[in-house]
Short mmCIF file of C-alpha atoms in Angstrom, two decimals:
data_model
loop_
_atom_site.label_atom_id
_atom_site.label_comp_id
_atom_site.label_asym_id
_atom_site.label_seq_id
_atom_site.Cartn_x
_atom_site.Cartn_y
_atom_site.Cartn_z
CA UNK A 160 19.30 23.52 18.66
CA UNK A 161 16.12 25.22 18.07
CA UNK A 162 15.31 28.27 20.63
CA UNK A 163 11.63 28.38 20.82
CA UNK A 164 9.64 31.40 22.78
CA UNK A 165 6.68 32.10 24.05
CA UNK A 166 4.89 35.04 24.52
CA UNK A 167 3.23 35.86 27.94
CA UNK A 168 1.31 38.59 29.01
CA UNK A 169 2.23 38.94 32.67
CA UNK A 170 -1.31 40.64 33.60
CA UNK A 171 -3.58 37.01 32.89
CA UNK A 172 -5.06 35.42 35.73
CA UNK A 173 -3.93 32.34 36.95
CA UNK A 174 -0.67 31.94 34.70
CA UNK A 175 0.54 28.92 35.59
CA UNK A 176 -2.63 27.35 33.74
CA UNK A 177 -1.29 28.97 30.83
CA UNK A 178 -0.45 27.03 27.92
CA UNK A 179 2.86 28.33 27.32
CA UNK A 180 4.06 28.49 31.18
CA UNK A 181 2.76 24.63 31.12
CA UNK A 182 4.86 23.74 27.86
CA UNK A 183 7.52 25.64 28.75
CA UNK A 184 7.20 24.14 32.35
CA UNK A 185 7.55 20.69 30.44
CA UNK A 186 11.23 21.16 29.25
CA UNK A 187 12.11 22.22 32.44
CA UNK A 188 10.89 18.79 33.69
CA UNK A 189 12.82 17.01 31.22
CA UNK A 190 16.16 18.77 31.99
CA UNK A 191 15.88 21.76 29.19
CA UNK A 192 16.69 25.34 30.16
CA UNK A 193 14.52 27.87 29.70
CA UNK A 194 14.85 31.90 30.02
CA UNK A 195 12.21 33.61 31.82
CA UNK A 196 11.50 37.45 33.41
CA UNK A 197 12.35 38.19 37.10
CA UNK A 198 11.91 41.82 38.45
CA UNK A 199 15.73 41.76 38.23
CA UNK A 200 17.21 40.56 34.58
CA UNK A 201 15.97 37.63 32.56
CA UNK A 202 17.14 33.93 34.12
CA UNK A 203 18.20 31.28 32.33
CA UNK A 204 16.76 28.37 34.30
CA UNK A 205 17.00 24.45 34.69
CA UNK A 206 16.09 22.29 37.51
CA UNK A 207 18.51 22.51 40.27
CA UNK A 208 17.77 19.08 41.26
CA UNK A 209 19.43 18.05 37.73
CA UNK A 210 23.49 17.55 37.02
CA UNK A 211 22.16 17.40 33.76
CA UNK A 212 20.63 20.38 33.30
CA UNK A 213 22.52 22.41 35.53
CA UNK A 214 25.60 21.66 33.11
CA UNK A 215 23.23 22.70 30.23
CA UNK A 216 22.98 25.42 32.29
CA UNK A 217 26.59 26.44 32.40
CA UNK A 218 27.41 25.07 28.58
CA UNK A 219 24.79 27.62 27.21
CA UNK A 220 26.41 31.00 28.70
CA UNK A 221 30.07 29.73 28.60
CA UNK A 222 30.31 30.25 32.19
CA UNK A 223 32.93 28.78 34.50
CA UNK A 224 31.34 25.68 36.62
CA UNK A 225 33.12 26.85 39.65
CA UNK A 226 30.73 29.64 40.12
CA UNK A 227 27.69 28.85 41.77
CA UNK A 228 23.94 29.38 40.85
CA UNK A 229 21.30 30.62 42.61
CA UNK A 230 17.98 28.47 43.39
CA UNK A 231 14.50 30.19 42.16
CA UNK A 232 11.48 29.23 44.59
CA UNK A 233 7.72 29.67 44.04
CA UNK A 234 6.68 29.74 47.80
CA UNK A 235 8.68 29.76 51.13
CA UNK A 236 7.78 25.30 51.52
CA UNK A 237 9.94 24.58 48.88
CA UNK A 238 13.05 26.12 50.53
CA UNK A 239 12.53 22.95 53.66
CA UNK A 240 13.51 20.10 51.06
CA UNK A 241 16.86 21.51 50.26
CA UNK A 242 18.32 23.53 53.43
CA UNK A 243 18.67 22.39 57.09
CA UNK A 244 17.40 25.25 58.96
CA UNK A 245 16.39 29.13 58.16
CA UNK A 246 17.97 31.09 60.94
CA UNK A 247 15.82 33.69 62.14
CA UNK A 248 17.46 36.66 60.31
CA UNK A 249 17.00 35.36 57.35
CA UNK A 250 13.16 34.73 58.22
CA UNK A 251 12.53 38.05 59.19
CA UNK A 252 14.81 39.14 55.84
CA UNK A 253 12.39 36.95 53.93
CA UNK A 254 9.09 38.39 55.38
CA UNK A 255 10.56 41.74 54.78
CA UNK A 256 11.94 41.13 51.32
CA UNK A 257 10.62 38.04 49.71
CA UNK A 258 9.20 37.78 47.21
CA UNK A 259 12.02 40.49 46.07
CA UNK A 260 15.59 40.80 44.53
CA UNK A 261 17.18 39.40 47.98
CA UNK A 262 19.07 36.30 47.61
CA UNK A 263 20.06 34.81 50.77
CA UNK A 264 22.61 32.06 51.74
CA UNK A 265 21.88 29.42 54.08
CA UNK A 266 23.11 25.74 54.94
CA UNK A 267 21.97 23.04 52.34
CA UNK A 268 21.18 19.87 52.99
CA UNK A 269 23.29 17.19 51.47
CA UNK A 270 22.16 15.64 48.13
CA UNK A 271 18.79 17.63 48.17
CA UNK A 272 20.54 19.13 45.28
CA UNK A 273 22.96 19.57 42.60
CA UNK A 274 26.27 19.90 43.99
CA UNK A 275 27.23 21.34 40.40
CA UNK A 276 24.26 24.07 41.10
CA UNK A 277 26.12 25.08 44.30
CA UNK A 278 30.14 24.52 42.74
CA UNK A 279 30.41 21.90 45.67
CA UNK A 280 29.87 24.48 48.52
CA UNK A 281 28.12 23.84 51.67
CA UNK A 282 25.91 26.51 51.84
CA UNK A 283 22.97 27.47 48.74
CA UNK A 284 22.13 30.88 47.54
CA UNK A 285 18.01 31.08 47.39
CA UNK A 286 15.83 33.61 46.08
CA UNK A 287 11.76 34.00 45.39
CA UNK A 288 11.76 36.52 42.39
CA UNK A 289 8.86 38.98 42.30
CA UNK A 290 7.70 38.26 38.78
CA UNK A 291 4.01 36.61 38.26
CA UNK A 292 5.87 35.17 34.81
CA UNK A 293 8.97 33.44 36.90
CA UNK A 294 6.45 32.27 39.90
CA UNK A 295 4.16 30.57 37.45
CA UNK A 296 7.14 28.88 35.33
CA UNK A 297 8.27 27.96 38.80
CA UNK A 298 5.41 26.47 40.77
CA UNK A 299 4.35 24.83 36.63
CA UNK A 300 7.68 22.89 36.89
CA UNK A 301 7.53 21.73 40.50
CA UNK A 302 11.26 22.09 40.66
CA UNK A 303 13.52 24.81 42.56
CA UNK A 304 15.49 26.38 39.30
CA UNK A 305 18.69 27.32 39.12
CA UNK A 306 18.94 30.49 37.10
CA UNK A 307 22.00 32.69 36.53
CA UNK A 308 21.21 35.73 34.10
CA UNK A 309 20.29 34.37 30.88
CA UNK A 310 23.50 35.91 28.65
CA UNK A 311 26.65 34.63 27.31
CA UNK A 312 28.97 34.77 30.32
CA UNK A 313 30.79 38.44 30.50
CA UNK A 314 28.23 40.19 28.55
CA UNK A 315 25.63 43.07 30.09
CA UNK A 316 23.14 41.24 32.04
CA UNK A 317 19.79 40.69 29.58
CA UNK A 318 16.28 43.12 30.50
CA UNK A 319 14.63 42.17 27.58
CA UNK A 320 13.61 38.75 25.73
CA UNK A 321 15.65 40.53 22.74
CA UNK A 322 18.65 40.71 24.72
CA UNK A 323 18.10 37.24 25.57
CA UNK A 324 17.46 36.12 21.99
CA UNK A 325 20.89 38.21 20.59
CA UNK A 326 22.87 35.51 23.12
CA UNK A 327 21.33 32.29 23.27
CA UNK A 328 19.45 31.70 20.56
CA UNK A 329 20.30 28.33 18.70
CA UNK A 330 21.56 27.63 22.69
CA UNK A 331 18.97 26.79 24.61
CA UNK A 332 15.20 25.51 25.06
CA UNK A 333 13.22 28.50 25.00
CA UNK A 334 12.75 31.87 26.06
CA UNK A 335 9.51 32.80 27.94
CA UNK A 336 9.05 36.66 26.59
CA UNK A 337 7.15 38.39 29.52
CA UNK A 338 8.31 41.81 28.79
CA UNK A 339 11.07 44.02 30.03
CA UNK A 340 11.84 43.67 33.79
CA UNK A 341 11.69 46.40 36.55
CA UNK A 342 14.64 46.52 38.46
CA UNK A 343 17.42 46.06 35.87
CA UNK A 344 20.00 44.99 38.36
CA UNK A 345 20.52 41.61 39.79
CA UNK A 346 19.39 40.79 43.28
CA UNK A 347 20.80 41.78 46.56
CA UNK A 348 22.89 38.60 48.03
CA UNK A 349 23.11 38.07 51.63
CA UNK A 350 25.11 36.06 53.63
CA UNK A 351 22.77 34.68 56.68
CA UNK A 352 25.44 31.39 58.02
CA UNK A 353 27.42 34.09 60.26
CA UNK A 354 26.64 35.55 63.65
CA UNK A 355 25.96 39.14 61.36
CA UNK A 356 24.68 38.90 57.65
CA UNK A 357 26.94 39.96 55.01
CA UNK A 358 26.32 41.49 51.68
CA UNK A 359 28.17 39.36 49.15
CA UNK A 360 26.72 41.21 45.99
CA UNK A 361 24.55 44.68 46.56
CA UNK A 362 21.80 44.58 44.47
CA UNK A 363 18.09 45.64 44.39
CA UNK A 364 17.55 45.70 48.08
CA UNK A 365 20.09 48.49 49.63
CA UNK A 366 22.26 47.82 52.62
CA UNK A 367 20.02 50.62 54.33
CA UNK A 368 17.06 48.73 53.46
CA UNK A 369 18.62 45.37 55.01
CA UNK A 370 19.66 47.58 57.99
CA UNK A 371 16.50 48.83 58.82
CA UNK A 372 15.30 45.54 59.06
CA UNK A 373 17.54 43.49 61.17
CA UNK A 374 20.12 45.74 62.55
CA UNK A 375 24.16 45.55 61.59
CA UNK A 376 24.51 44.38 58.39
CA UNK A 377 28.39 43.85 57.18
CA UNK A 378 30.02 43.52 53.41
CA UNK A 379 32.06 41.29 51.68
CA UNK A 380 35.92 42.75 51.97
CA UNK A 381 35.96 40.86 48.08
CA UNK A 382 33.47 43.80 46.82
CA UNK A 383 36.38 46.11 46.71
CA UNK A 384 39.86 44.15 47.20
CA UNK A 385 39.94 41.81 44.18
CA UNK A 386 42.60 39.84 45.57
CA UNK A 387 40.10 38.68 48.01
CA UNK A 388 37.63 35.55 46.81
CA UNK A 389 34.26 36.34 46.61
CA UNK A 390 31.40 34.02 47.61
CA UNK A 391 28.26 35.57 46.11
CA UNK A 392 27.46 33.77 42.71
CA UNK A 393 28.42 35.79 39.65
CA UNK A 394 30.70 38.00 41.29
CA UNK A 395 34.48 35.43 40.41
CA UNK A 396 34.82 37.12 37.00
CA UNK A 397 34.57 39.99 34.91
CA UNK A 398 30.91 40.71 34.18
CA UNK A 399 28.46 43.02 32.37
CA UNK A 400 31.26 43.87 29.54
CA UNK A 401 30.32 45.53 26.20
CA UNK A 402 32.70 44.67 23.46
CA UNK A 403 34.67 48.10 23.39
CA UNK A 404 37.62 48.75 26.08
CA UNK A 405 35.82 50.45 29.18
CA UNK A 406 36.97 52.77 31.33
CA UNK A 407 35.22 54.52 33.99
CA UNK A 408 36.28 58.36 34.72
CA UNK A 409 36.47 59.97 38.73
CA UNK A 410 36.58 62.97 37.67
CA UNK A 411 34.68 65.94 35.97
CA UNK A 412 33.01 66.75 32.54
CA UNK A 413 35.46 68.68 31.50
CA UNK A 414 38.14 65.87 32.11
CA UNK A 415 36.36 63.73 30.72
CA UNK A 416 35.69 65.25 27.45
CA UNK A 417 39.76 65.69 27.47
CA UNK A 418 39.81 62.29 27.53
CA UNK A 419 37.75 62.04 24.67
CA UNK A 420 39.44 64.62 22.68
CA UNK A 421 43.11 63.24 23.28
CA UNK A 422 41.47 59.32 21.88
CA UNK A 423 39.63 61.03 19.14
CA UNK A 424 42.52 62.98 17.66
CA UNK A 425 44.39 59.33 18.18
CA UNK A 426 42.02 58.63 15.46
CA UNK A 427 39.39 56.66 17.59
CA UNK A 428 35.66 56.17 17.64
CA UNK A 429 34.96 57.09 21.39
CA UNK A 430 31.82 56.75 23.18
CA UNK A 431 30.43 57.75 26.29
CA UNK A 432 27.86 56.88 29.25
CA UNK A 433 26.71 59.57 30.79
CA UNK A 434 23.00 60.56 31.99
CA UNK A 435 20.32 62.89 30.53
CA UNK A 436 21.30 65.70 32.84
CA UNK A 437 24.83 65.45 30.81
CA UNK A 438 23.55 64.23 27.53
CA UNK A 439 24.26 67.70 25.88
CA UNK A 440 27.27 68.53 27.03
CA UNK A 441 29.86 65.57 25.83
CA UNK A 442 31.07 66.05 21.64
CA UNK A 443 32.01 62.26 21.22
CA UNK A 444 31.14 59.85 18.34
CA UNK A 445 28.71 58.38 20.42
CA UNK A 446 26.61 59.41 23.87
CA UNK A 447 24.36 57.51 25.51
CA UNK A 448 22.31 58.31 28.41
CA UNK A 449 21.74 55.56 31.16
CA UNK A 450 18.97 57.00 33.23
CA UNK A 451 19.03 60.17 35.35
CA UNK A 452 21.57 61.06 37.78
CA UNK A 453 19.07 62.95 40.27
CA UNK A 454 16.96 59.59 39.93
CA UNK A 455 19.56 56.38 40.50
CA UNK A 456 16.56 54.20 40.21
CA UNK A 457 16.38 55.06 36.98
CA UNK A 458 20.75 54.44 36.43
CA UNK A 459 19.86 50.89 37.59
CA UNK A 460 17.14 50.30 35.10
CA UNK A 461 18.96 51.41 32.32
CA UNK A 462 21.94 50.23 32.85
CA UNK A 463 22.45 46.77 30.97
CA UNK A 464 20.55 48.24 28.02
CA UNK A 465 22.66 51.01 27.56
CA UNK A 466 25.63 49.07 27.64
CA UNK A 467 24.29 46.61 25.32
CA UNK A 468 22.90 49.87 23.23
CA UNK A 469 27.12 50.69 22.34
CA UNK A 470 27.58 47.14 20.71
CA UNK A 471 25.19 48.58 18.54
CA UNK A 472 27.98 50.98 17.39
CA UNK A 473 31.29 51.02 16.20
CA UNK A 474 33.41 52.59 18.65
CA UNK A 475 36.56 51.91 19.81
CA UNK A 476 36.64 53.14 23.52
CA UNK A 477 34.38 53.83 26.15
CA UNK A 478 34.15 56.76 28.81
CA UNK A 479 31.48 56.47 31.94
CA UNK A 480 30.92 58.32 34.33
CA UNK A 481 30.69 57.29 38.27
CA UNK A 482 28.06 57.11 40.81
CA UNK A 483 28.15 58.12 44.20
CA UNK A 484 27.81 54.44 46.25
CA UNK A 485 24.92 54.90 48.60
CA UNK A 486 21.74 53.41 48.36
CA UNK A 487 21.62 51.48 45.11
CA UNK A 488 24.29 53.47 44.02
CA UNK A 489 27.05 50.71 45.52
CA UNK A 490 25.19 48.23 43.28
CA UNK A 491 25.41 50.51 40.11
CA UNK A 492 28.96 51.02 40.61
CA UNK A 493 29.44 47.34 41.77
CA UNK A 494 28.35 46.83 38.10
CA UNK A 495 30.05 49.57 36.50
CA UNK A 496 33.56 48.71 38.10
CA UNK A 497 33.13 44.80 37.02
CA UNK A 498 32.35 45.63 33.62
CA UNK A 499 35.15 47.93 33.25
CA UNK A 500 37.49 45.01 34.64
CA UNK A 501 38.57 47.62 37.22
CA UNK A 502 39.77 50.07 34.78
CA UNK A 503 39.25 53.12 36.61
CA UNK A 504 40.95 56.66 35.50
CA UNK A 505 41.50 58.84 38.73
CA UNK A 506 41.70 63.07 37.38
#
C-alpha cells in the first residue's frame, strides 16, 4: 500500500477548505485510515461508523480487537447520533474541558456505531481534540473517527508525522503532517456512567483539574493492580515500549549509576532516561534527557520522543528514573510503568 501525506500548516484560515484536509477527508469517506495531529499524539483515524475501516484500523497497528477505540468529534451535535443521554457531569466536564485531552465514557446507542470501534461494550469513549488540523479532517469527513495513536501497537506513542511515518508507512492511507503536537501524552479518560466519575487512564487533564470542576472524582483500582481489568481504551496491554529491556529505578542517582556499572562491566550497552537537571551526572553508553524534572510539563512532552530517541541506539538495557504521581505526574508514570511492563527496581 502506498502511504501518502500531506502537509498542513495548522495556522491557515478556514482549514477544512483546504485541499489536502478535503482529499484526505475523501479516504476517510471511503473507509481509508488516515493519521492526523491532536494536541495529544498523532491518531490514526477511520470512520467509526465503518466495520470496515475500523478493522483497517486495528490491522494497521497490530492491535488486539478487544480493545476499544475512542470516537473523535468536531462539535458537541455530533455526540446526539451515537449516545443516549450526556449526564450532567459529563456536560459540565465538557464545557470545562472540551475541546481538550478529556475523553469521557457515556452510554451508546445501539447500532449508531461500530460495535468493533467499541470491542462490543455498551458504553463509547468520546473525545473533541483541540487541534485546528484534527477538527478540520473531522468536520471535512462528516464522520465521528475512531482514532487510537497512530503506531504499531506496543511502541512509544507517535508526536511527530516522522514517528508516524517510521510505523505505518506502506500501512495505511495517509498521514496528514501538521507538525509536532503539544501535550505529548494521551488524553485524560473519564468514566461518567457511575453515580461518581472515574479516571480510567490519567492523561492531559489532572485528577485535580477534574476535581475542581465537579467535585469527587475516583480512579480505576486497574491503574495500579494489574490483575484487575481495565476499561479505558489502550490501557489491556503493554504500551509505549522501546525495543531495549526497561526498567524503571525508585531509588537515587547514585543507585542508579550502580546499576549501570554492575550491567556495563556484564559487558552491556546501557542507557538511561533521566532529565536535564541529571543529564551530567550519569557515565552510561547512552543518556537521554526527557524534559525537566522542576517542569513535569515538559516530562510529558518529551516523553514518547525520548523513548523513541534510544531505538536510535544500540543499547542493551534501559535505566529511568521515576516521577513523583501528582498532577500530571500519575500520567507520566502511568506511561513509564506500562512501558516498562511493570519492571520496577525498588533500592
Amino acid at each position: 500500500m502506498q502511504t501518502q501525506m500531506w502537509s498542513v500548516d495548522k495556522n491557515v484560515d478556514n482549514l477544512k477548505t483546504y485541499p489536502q484536509i478535503i482529499e484526505a477527508a475523501q479516504k476517510l469517506k471511503h473507509n481509508e485510515v488516515v493519521a492526523f495531529p491532536t494536541e495529544t499524539v498523532y491518531g490514526l483515524g477511520g470512520n467509526a461508523e465503518s466495520d470496515e475501516a475500523v478493522l483497517k484500523i486495528f490491522e494497521a497497528k497490530g492491535r488486539p480487537g478487544d480493545n476499544p477505540l475512542i470516537v473523535h468529534i468536531a462539535n458537541r451535535e455530533q455526540i446526539h447520533s451515537f449516545v443516549k443521554e450526556i449526564p450532567n457531569q459529563a456536560a459540565v466536564l465538557m464545557d470545562a474541558f472540551w475541546p481538550g485531552p478529556l475523553t469521557i465514557i457515556l452510554e451508546k446507542k445501539e447500532g449508531a456505531l461500530s460495535d468493533k470501534a467499541t470491542a462490543g461494550l455498551s458504553t463509547v469513549a468520546v473525545r473533541m481534540p483541540d487541534h485546528p488540523v484534527a477538527l478540520a479532517l473531522i468536520e471535512a469527513s462528516g464522520l465521528p473517527l475512531a482514532a487510537p495513536s497512530a503506531n504499531l501497537s506496543g511502541k512509544p506513542s507517535p508526536t511527530t508525522a516522522n514517528h508516524v511515518s517510521d510505523d505505518l508507512t506502506g500501512r495505511i492511507s495517509g498521514i496528514v503532517d501538521g507538525g509536532a503536537t503539544g501535550v505529548g501524552l494521551e488524553s485524560t479518560v473519564v468514566d461518567c456512567t457511575g453515580e461518581i466519575p472515574a479516571i480510567l487512564r490519567p492523561g492531559g487533564v489532572t485528577k485535580e483539574q477534574l476535581e475542581a470542576v465537579v467535585g469527587e472524582v475516583s480512579v480505576d483500582p486497574a491503574l495500579k493492580d494489574s490483575n484487575q481489568a481495565p476499561k479505558s481504551p489502550g490501557m489491556k496491554y503493554r504500551h509505549y515500549a522501546p525495543n531495549a529491556p526497561f526498567y524503571l529505578v525508585d531509588g537515587t542517582r547514585e543507585e542508579i549509576q550502580q546499576l549501570v556499572n554492575e550491567k556495563q562491566a556484564e559487558g552491556l550497552k546501557v542507557g538511561v532516561m533521566t532529565t536535564k537537571e541529571n543529564l551530567e551526572f550519569y557515565d552510561a553508553d547512552i543518556v537521554i534527557p526527557c524534559g525537566e524534572r522542576a517542569r513535569l510539563e515538559t516530562v510529558a512532552e518529551a516523553l514518547y520522543d525520548t523513548l523513541r530517541a534510544f531505538n536510535q541506539e544500540e543499547i542493551d538495557i534501559i535505566f529511568g528514573e521515576i516521577f513523583p504521581e501528582h498532577g500530571v505526574g500519575q500520567a507520566i508514570m502511568n506511561r513509564l510503568s506500562k512501558a516498562s511492563g511493570l519492571q520496577i527496581i525498588e533500592k
